[in-house]
Coordinates of C-alpha atoms and ligand atoms in Angstrom, one line a residue:
X1 CA -86.6 -108.7 17.1
X2 CA -89.6 -106.5 16.4
X3 CA -90.6 -106.3 12.7
X4 CA -90.5 -102.9 11.1
X5 CA -93.6 -100.7 11.1
X6 CA -95.3 -100.6 7.8
X7 CA -95.9 -97.1 6.5
X8 CA -99.5 -96.2 6.2
X9 CA -100.5 -94.8 2.8
X10 CA -102.0 -91.3 2.7
X11 CA -104.7 -90.9 0.0
X12 CA -104.2 -87.1 -0.4
X13 CA -101.6 -86.3 -3.0
X14 CA -98.7 -84.5 -1.4
X15 CA -96.5 -81.7 -2.5
X16 CA -92.9 -81.2 -1.5
X17 CA -94.0 -78.2 0.6
X18 CA -96.8 -80.1 2.3
X19 CA -94.3 -82.8 3.3
X20 CA -92.5 -80.2 5.3
X21 CA -89.3 -79.6 3.3
X22 CA -87.5 -76.3 3.9
X23 CA -87.2 -73.5 1.3
X24 CA -83.6 -74.1 0.1
X25 CA -84.7 -77.6 -0.9
X26 CA -88.0 -76.5 -2.4
X27 CA -86.0 -74.0 -4.5
X28 CA -83.6 -76.7 -5.7
X29 CA -86.5 -79.1 -6.5
X30 CA -88.1 -76.4 -8.5
X31 CA -84.9 -75.7 -10.4
X32 CA -84.5 -79.4 -11.1
X33 CA -88.1 -79.6 -12.5
X34 CA -89.3 -82.0 -9.9
X35 CA -92.9 -80.9 -9.7
X36 CA -94.4 -83.4 -7.3
X37 CA -92.9 -86.2 -5.1
X38 CA -92.8 -89.7 -6.5
X39 CA -94.5 -92.4 -4.6
X40 CA -91.4 -93.5 -2.6
X41 CA -90.7 -89.8 -1.8
X42 CA -94.2 -89.0 -0.5
X43 CA -94.4 -92.3 1.4
X44 CA -91.0 -92.1 3.1
X45 CA -90.4 -88.4 3.7
X46 CA -92.9 -87.9 6.5
X47 CA -91.2 -90.6 8.5
X48 CA -87.7 -89.7 7.5
X49 CA -88.3 -86.1 8.5
X50 CA -89.5 -87.3 11.9
X51 CA -86.1 -88.9 12.3
X52 CA -87.0 -92.5 11.8
X53 CA -84.9 -95.2 10.2
X54 CA -86.2 -96.3 6.8
X55 CA -86.3 -99.5 4.9
X56 CA -87.2 -98.6 1.4
X57 CA -88.1 -101.3 -1.0
X58 CA -87.8 -99.5 -4.3
X59 CA -85.8 -99.8 -7.4
X60 CA -83.8 -97.3 -9.5
X61 CA -86.2 -95.1 -11.4
X62 CA -88.6 -94.7 -8.4
X63 CA -86.9 -91.5 -7.2
X64 CA -85.3 -93.3 -4.2
X65 CA -82.1 -91.2 -4.3
X66 CA -84.0 -88.0 -3.5
X67 CA -86.1 -89.9 -1.0
X68 CA -83.0 -90.5 1.1
X69 CA -81.0 -87.3 0.1
X70 CA -83.7 -84.8 1.0
X71 CA -84.1 -85.7 4.7
X72 CA -80.3 -85.8 5.1
X73 CA -80.0 -82.3 3.5
X74 CA -82.8 -81.0 5.6
X75 CA -81.1 -82.1 8.8
X76 CA -77.7 -80.8 7.5
X77 CA -79.3 -77.3 7.2
X78 CA -79.9 -77.4 11.0
X79 CA -76.5 -78.8 12.0
X80 CA -74.0 -77.9 9.2
X81 CA -70.9 -79.2 10.8
X82 CA -68.4 -81.9 9.8
X83 CA -68.8 -85.1 7.9
X84 CA -72.5 -85.7 8.1
X85 CA -73.6 -88.7 6.1
X86 CA -72.1 -91.7 4.4
X87 CA -73.8 -93.4 1.5
X88 CA -72.7 -96.9 0.4
X89 CA -73.4 -97.9 -3.2
X90 CA -72.5 -101.0 -5.1
X91 CA -71.0 -99.4 -8.2
X92 CA -68.8 -96.5 -9.1
X93 CA -71.3 -95.1 -11.6
X94 CA -74.1 -95.2 -9.0
X95 CA -71.9 -93.5 -6.5
X96 CA -71.2 -90.6 -8.9
X97 CA -74.9 -90.3 -9.7
X98 CA -75.9 -90.2 -6.0
X99 CA -73.3 -87.5 -5.4
X100 CA -74.6 -85.4 -8.3
X101 CA -78.1 -85.6 -6.9
X102 CA -76.9 -84.5 -3.5
X103 CA -75.1 -81.6 -5.1
X104 CA -78.1 -80.5 -7.2
X105 CA -80.6 -80.9 -4.3
X106 CA -78.2 -79.2 -1.9
X107 CA -77.1 -76.5 -4.4
X108 CA -78.8 -73.7 -2.4
X109 CA -77.1 -74.9 0.8
X110 CA -73.5 -75.2 -0.5
X111 CA -73.3 -78.9 0.2
X112 CA -69.9 -80.6 -0.3
X113 CA -69.7 -84.2 -1.5
X114 CA -66.7 -86.6 -1.9
X115 CA -67.0 -89.7 -4.1
X116 CA -64.7 -92.5 -2.8
X117 CA -64.6 -95.4 -5.3
X118 CA -62.1 -98.0 -6.6
X119 CA -60.2 -97.4 -9.8
X120 CA -59.5 -93.8 -9.0
X121 CA -56.4 -92.1 -7.5
X122 CA -56.2 -92.8 -3.7
X123 CA -54.1 -89.8 -2.7
X124 CA -56.5 -87.4 -4.6
X125 CA -59.3 -89.0 -2.6
X126 CA -57.4 -88.5 0.6
X127 CA -57.1 -84.8 -0.2
X128 CA -60.9 -84.6 -1.0
X129 CA -61.6 -86.2 2.4
X130 CA -59.3 -83.7 4.1
X131 CA -61.4 -80.9 2.7
X132 CA -64.1 -82.0 5.1
X133 CA -67.0 -82.9 2.9
X134 CA -70.6 -83.1 4.3
X135 CA -71.4 -86.2 2.4
X136 CA -69.2 -89.2 1.4
X137 CA -70.6 -91.4 -1.3
X138 CA -68.5 -94.6 -1.5
X139 CA -68.2 -98.1 -2.7
X140 CA -67.4 -100.3 0.4
X141 CA -64.0 -101.6 -0.6
X142 CA -62.4 -98.3 -1.2
X143 CA -64.1 -96.7 1.8
X144 CA -62.6 -99.3 4.2
X145 CA -59.2 -98.8 2.5
X146 CA -59.4 -95.1 3.5
X147 CA -60.7 -95.8 6.9
X148 CA -57.8 -98.1 7.6
X149 CA -55.1 -96.1 5.8
X150 CA -55.9 -92.4 5.5
X151 CA -54.7 -90.4 8.4
X152 CA -57.2 -88.2 10.0
X153 CA -60.2 -89.7 8.2
X154 CA -62.9 -91.4 10.2
X155 CA -66.7 -91.7 10.2
X156 CA -67.0 -91.3 13.9
X157 CA -69.0 -88.1 13.6
X158 CA -71.6 -89.1 11.0
X159 CA -75.3 -88.7 11.7
X160 CA -76.6 -90.7 8.7
X161 CA -75.7 -94.0 7.0
X162 CA -77.4 -95.0 3.7
X163 CA -77.1 -98.5 2.3
X164 CA -78.3 -98.1 -1.3
X165 CA -79.1 -101.1 -3.4
X166 CA -78.5 -103.3 -0.4
X167 CA -79.4 -106.4 -2.3
X168 CA -76.7 -105.7 -4.9
X169 CA -74.2 -104.7 -2.2
X170 CA -74.7 -108.2 -0.7
X171 CA -74.8 -110.0 -4.0
X172 CA -71.3 -108.6 -4.6
X173 CA -70.1 -110.0 -1.4
X174 CA -69.6 -106.6 0.3
X175 CA -71.3 -108.0 3.4
X176 CA -68.1 -108.6 5.5
X177 CA -66.8 -105.1 4.6
X178 CA -70.1 -103.5 5.5
X179 CA -70.0 -105.3 8.9
X180 CA -66.5 -103.8 9.4
X181 CA -67.8 -100.3 8.5
X182 CA -70.7 -100.7 10.8
X183 CA -68.3 -101.2 13.7
X184 CA -66.5 -97.9 12.8
X185 CA -69.5 -95.6 12.8
X186 CA -71.6 -94.3 15.7
X187 CA -74.5 -96.4 17.0
X188 CA -76.4 -93.2 17.5
X189 CA -77.3 -92.4 13.9
X190 CA -80.1 -92.6 11.4
X191 CA -80.0 -95.4 8.9
X192 CA -81.7 -95.7 5.5
X193 CA -81.6 -99.0 3.7
X194 CA -82.8 -99.1 0.2
X195 CA -83.2 -102.3 -1.8
X196 CA -85.0 -103.3 -5.0
X197 CA -85.6 -106.8 -3.5
X198 CA -85.9 -108.0 0.1
X199 CA -83.8 -111.1 0.2
X200 CA -83.0 -113.0 3.4
X201 CA -79.5 -111.5 3.4
X202 CA -80.9 -108.0 3.2
X203 CA -83.2 -108.8 6.1
X204 CA -80.2 -109.9 8.1
X205 CA -78.4 -106.7 7.3
X206 CA -81.5 -104.7 8.2
X207 CA -81.6 -106.3 11.6
X208 CA -77.9 -105.6 12.1
X209 CA -78.0 -101.9 11.1
X210 CA -81.4 -100.3 11.7
X211 CA -83.3 -99.5 14.8
X212 CA -87.1 -99.3 14.9
X213 CA -87.4 -98.7 11.2
X214 CA -90.4 -97.9 9.1
X215 CA -90.8 -100.0 6.0
X216 CA -91.9 -98.3 2.8
X217 CA -92.5 -100.3 -0.3
X218 CA -93.5 -98.9 -3.6
X219 CA -93.3 -101.8 -6.0
X220 CA -93.3 -105.5 -5.5
X221 CA -90.3 -107.6 -6.3
X222 CA -90.9 -108.2 -10.0
X223 CA -92.9 -105.5 -11.6
X224 CA -92.6 -103.3 -14.6
X225 CA -94.3 -100.0 -14.7
X226 CA -97.5 -99.5 -16.6
X227 CA -96.1 -96.8 -18.9
X228 CA -93.6 -99.3 -20.3
X229 CA -94.7 -101.0 -23.5
X230 CA -92.9 -104.3 -23.9
X231 CA -92.4 -106.0 -27.3
X232 CA -90.5 -109.0 -28.6
X233 CA -89.1 -109.6 -32.1
X234 CA -88.7 -113.1 -33.5
X235 CA -85.8 -114.0 -35.8
X236 CA -83.3 -116.7 -36.7
X237 CA -80.1 -116.5 -34.7
X238 CA -78.0 -115.9 -37.8
X239 CA -79.9 -112.7 -38.7
X240 CA -79.8 -111.1 -35.2
X241 CA -77.3 -108.4 -36.2
X242 CA -79.4 -107.4 -39.2
X243 CA -82.6 -107.2 -37.1
X244 CA -80.8 -105.0 -34.6
X245 CA -79.6 -102.6 -37.3
X246 CA -83.1 -102.6 -38.7
X247 CA -84.4 -101.5 -35.3
X248 CA -81.7 -98.9 -34.9
X249 CA -82.6 -97.5 -38.3
X250 CA -86.3 -97.4 -37.8
X251 CA -85.9 -95.9 -34.3
X252 CA -83.1 -93.5 -35.2
X253 CA -84.8 -90.4 -33.6
X254 CA -84.8 -92.0 -30.2
X255 CA -82.3 -92.5 -27.4
X256 CA -81.7 -96.2 -27.2
X257 CA -79.8 -98.6 -24.9
X258 CA -79.0 -102.0 -26.4
X259 CA -78.2 -104.6 -23.8
X260 CA -75.9 -107.5 -24.6
X261 CA -74.9 -110.4 -22.4
X262 CA -71.2 -110.4 -23.3
X263 CA -68.5 -107.7 -23.4
X264 CA -67.5 -109.0 -26.9
X265 CA -71.0 -108.3 -28.3
X266 CA -71.2 -104.9 -26.7
X267 CA -67.9 -103.9 -28.3
X268 CA -68.7 -105.7 -31.7
X269 CA -72.2 -104.2 -32.1
X270 CA -71.1 -100.7 -31.3
X271 CA -68.5 -100.9 -34.0
X272 CA -71.1 -102.4 -36.5
X273 CA -73.5 -99.6 -35.7
X274 CA -70.8 -96.9 -35.9
X275 CA -69.6 -98.3 -39.2
X276 CA -73.1 -98.0 -40.5
X277 CA -73.4 -94.4 -39.4
X278 CA -75.2 -94.7 -36.1
X279 CA -73.9 -92.7 -33.2
X280 CA -73.2 -95.6 -30.9
X281 CA -71.0 -95.9 -27.8
X282 CA -70.1 -99.0 -25.8
X283 CA -70.3 -99.3 -22.0
X284 CA -69.0 -102.4 -20.3
X285 CA -66.8 -103.5 -17.4
X286 CA -63.7 -104.0 -19.5
X287 CA -63.4 -100.3 -20.2
X288 CA -61.4 -98.2 -17.8
X289 CA -63.3 -96.2 -15.3
X290 CA -62.6 -93.0 -17.2
X291 CA -63.7 -94.6 -20.5
X292 CA -66.9 -95.7 -18.8
X293 CA -67.7 -92.3 -17.4
X294 CA -66.8 -90.7 -20.8
X295 CA -69.2 -93.1 -22.6
X296 CA -71.9 -92.3 -20.1
X297 CA -71.3 -88.6 -20.3
X298 CA -71.5 -88.6 -24.1
X299 CA -74.7 -90.6 -24.0
X300 CA -76.3 -88.4 -21.3
X301 CA -75.4 -85.2 -23.1
X302 CA -77.1 -86.5 -26.2
X303 CA -73.8 -86.5 -28.2
X304 CA -74.4 -90.3 -28.7
X305 CA -78.0 -91.6 -29.1
X306 CA -77.2 -95.3 -28.8
X307 CA -75.5 -96.9 -25.8
X308 CA -74.5 -100.6 -26.2
X309 CA -74.1 -101.9 -22.7
X310 CA -73.6 -105.1 -20.8
X311 CA -75.5 -105.5 -17.5
X312 CA -73.0 -103.3 -15.8
X313 CA -75.2 -100.5 -17.0
X314 CA -78.5 -102.1 -16.2
X315 CA -78.6 -101.4 -12.6
X316 CA -78.3 -98.1 -10.7
X317 CA -77.4 -95.9 -13.6
X318 CA -79.4 -92.8 -13.9
X319 CA -79.7 -92.1 -17.6
X320 CA -82.6 -89.7 -18.0
X321 CA -85.0 -89.8 -21.0
X322 CA -84.1 -93.1 -22.5
X323 CA -86.8 -93.8 -25.0
X324 CA -86.1 -97.4 -25.9
X325 CA -84.4 -100.4 -24.4
X326 CA -83.4 -103.2 -26.7
X327 CA -82.4 -106.6 -25.3
X328 CA -80.0 -108.0 -27.9
X329 CA -79.8 -111.1 -25.7
X330 CA -82.5 -112.2 -23.2
X331 CA -81.1 -112.1 -19.7
X332 CA -81.2 -115.5 -18.1
X333 CA -82.5 -114.1 -14.9
X334 CA -85.9 -112.4 -15.0
X335 CA -84.7 -110.0 -12.3
X336 CA -82.1 -108.7 -14.8
X337 CA -84.8 -108.2 -17.4
X338 CA -86.7 -106.0 -15.0
X339 CA -83.6 -104.0 -14.2
X340 CA -82.7 -103.5 -17.9
X341 CA -86.1 -102.4 -19.0
X342 CA -86.2 -100.1 -15.9
X343 CA -83.9 -97.8 -17.9
X344 CA -86.9 -96.5 -19.8
X345 CA -90.4 -95.3 -18.7
X346 CA -89.0 -93.8 -15.6
X347 CA -90.6 -91.3 -13.2
X348 CA -94.0 -91.5 -15.0
X349 CA -92.7 -91.1 -18.5
X350 CA -93.5 -93.5 -21.4
X351 CA -91.0 -95.9 -22.8
X352 CA -90.7 -99.1 -24.9
X353 CA -88.6 -102.2 -24.6
X354 CA -87.9 -104.6 -27.5
X355 CA -86.4 -108.1 -26.8
X356 CA -84.8 -110.1 -29.6
X357 CA -86.0 -113.7 -29.5
X358 CA -84.3 -116.4 -31.5
X359 CA -85.4 -120.0 -32.0
X360 CA -83.4 -120.9 -28.9
X361 CA -85.0 -118.3 -26.6
X362 CA -88.7 -119.0 -26.6
X363 CA -88.6 -120.7 -23.2
X364 CA -86.7 -117.8 -21.7
X365 CA -89.1 -115.2 -22.9
X366 CA -92.1 -117.2 -21.7
X367 CA -90.5 -117.4 -18.3
X368 CA -90.0 -113.7 -18.2
X369 CA -93.6 -113.1 -19.3
X370 CA -94.8 -115.3 -16.4
X371 CA -92.7 -113.4 -13.9
X372 CA -93.8 -109.9 -15.0
X373 CA -97.4 -111.1 -15.4
X374 CA -97.7 -109.6 -18.9
X375 CA -97.7 -110.9 -22.5
X376 CA -95.4 -109.0 -24.7
X377 CA -96.6 -107.8 -28.2
X378 CA -94.8 -108.6 -31.4
X379 CA -92.8 -105.7 -32.8
X380 CA -93.8 -105.3 -36.5
X381 CA -91.0 -105.7 -39.0
X382 CA -90.5 -105.3 -42.7
X383 CA -88.7 -108.5 -43.7
X384 CA -87.8 -107.2 -47.2
X385 CA -86.1 -104.2 -45.7
X386 CA -84.1 -106.5 -43.4
X387 CA -83.1 -108.8 -46.3
X388 CA -81.7 -105.7 -48.1
X389 CA -79.7 -104.7 -45.0
X390 CA -78.0 -108.1 -44.5
X391 CA -75.1 -107.6 -46.9
X392 CA -74.1 -104.3 -45.4
X393 CA -74.5 -105.5 -41.9
X394 CA -72.3 -108.6 -42.6
X395 CA -69.6 -106.3 -44.1
X396 CA -69.8 -104.1 -41.0
X397 CA -69.5 -107.3 -38.9
X398 CA -66.2 -108.1 -40.7
X399 CA -65.0 -104.6 -40.0
X400 CA -65.8 -105.1 -36.3
X401 CA -64.1 -108.4 -36.0
X402 CA -60.9 -107.0 -37.6
X403 CA -61.0 -103.9 -35.3
X404 CA -61.4 -106.1 -32.2
X405 CA -58.6 -108.3 -33.4
X406 CA -56.4 -105.2 -33.8
X407 CA -57.3 -104.1 -30.2
X408 CA -56.3 -107.6 -29.0
X409 CA -53.0 -107.3 -30.7
X410 CA -52.5 -103.9 -29.1
X411 CA -53.2 -105.4 -25.7
X412 CA -56.8 -104.4 -25.2
X413 CA -57.9 -108.0 -25.1
X414 CA -61.7 -108.3 -24.5
X415 CA -61.8 -112.0 -24.6
X416 CA -60.1 -112.7 -21.4
X417 CA -61.0 -111.9 -17.8
X418 CA -58.4 -109.5 -16.5
X419 CA -56.7 -109.7 -13.2
X420 CA -57.6 -107.1 -10.5
X421 CA -54.3 -105.2 -10.8
X422 CA -55.0 -104.6 -14.5
X423 CA -58.0 -102.5 -13.7
X424 CA -56.7 -99.5 -11.9
X425 CA -55.2 -101.3 -9.0
X426 CA -58.0 -100.3 -6.5
X427 CA -58.6 -102.9 -3.8
X428 CA -62.3 -102.8 -4.3
X429 CA -62.4 -103.9 -7.9
X430 CA -65.3 -106.0 -7.0
X431 CA -67.4 -103.0 -7.7
X432 CA -66.6 -103.8 -11.3
X433 CA -69.4 -105.7 -13.0
X434 CA -69.5 -109.4 -13.5
X435 CA -69.6 -109.1 -17.3
X436 CA -69.6 -112.3 -19.2
X437 CA -66.5 -112.2 -21.3
X438 CA -66.8 -114.6 -24.1
X439 CA -65.7 -114.7 -27.7
X440 CA -68.2 -115.2 -30.4
X441 CA -71.9 -115.7 -29.9
X442 CA -73.2 -116.0 -26.4
X443 CA -73.7 -119.4 -24.8
X444 CA -77.3 -119.8 -24.0
X445 CA -78.8 -120.6 -20.6
X446 CA -75.7 -122.1 -19.0
X447 CA -72.5 -120.1 -18.9
X448 CA -69.7 -122.3 -20.2
X449 CA -66.6 -121.8 -18.1
X450 CA -64.5 -123.1 -21.0
X451 CA -65.9 -120.6 -23.4
X452 CA -65.4 -117.8 -20.9
X453 CA -61.6 -118.5 -20.7
X454 CA -60.9 -118.8 -24.4
Ligands
LIG1 P1 -83.7 -92.6 -8.8 O1 -84.7 -93.7 -8.6 O2 -83.3 -92.0 -7.6 O3 -82.5 -93.2 -9.6 O4 -84.4 -91.5 -9.8 C1 -84.8 -91.8 -11.1 C2 -84.9 -90.5 -11.9 O5 -86.1 -89.7 -11.5 C3 -83.8 -89.5 -11.8 O6 -83.5 -89.1 -13.1 C4 -84.3 -88.4 -10.9 O7 -83.6 -87.2 -11.3 C5 -85.7 -88.4 -11.3 N1 -86.6 -87.9 -10.2 C6 -86.5 -88.2 -8.9 N2 -87.5 -87.6 -8.2 C7 -88.3 -87.0 -9.1 C8 -89.5 -86.2 -9.0 N3 -90.1 -86.0 -7.8 N4 -90.0 -85.7 -10.1 C9 -89.4 -85.9 -11.3 N5 -88.2 -86.6 -11.5 C10 -87.7 -87.2 -10.4

């Protein structure tokens, strides 16, 4: 099997016009405020516009969505008939974001998109598919469901297939479903495969789905961008909540994402913050799909400045202009750290990340520093101010515990993994996140199955 061609880098800075994009797209790019192509866009577009298959090694934040959407839309302008492209994404949120970008970039062309994801009404999706969209953006499970059960719907005419975040698609065991889908689409097509990391599974998928591809790589596996300033903050475990509130207080003018490892902490901390007057909203996999989209919408529109999220939100979500990422817990995998802090300092902007480190986390933070090849700086704190905060934070903590208990009594139990059917009934509920659902403080390093089932 021949290995993919490596893209050769051009030293002249490109513009969208010099890359050969057509006027309706240039107009849309101008309206969206995209002044110049990002690296992945200027590297991949010349090949994509030539009609080549592309392997893009790039993570969220690099501008990869436009890198695959623009050549598809350019071709659609020439042949505007029927269902034209299918984009597979690992999560519902990412699917909605991709569709929004297609709609914005294709606004001058009247492009029609349909989002086909689990947890949403199947008949309504069948109607959307019957309206003959140009682009279908889907999570694999629900797509195969429609391919097998929705009369009149097929992908036999598509010209483009995009596998976005392929590493994550495969991590979520969508491999067999993708194999099925590959059998139901034409061999004569253009394929784009984007992945943040090139694992052996991704390489296998690449061999099965692409022909004579060009490989474009813009960042190595584990890298954080240079505009990101990374800090840590040391504290005893028992004072973590107070330190977090101190940070929220001193950074109140910023948009902030706080990442927690457990659903319980995301729910608890957002109540603590709200009780203390911070506009916080939780985002985790135990919320319904509409609650998740609602939370994200409030945060994106600036109605809420603080998002408290589990790792469900750390990948793939396009949340513009986040100033600060706070890691309430250190992710056990360095890869997750990179994804989390990738929510800030995007597309050339500046950003900061602050990681809370307790006496139990020193080894973990050192491991992350090794992987990113950078030493983090200590975030300065005012210990007197934190001491003064403690009582109010503890009181808010009690309010949160009571509120969560009430939710449990009402049936919204956060401390128990829910069965598939309880979450919308969609067959591809695997596109839910794998949130750790534990009561109380997180278990460090190793996840305790016992604790997870309490
Ligand atoms: P993505 O990696 O596709 O998730 O894109 C990350 C963010 O960068 C999104 O908010 C895009 O709207 C934005 N973006 C993509 N391309 C450009 C560009 N050429 N100039 C400015 N922003 C961009």
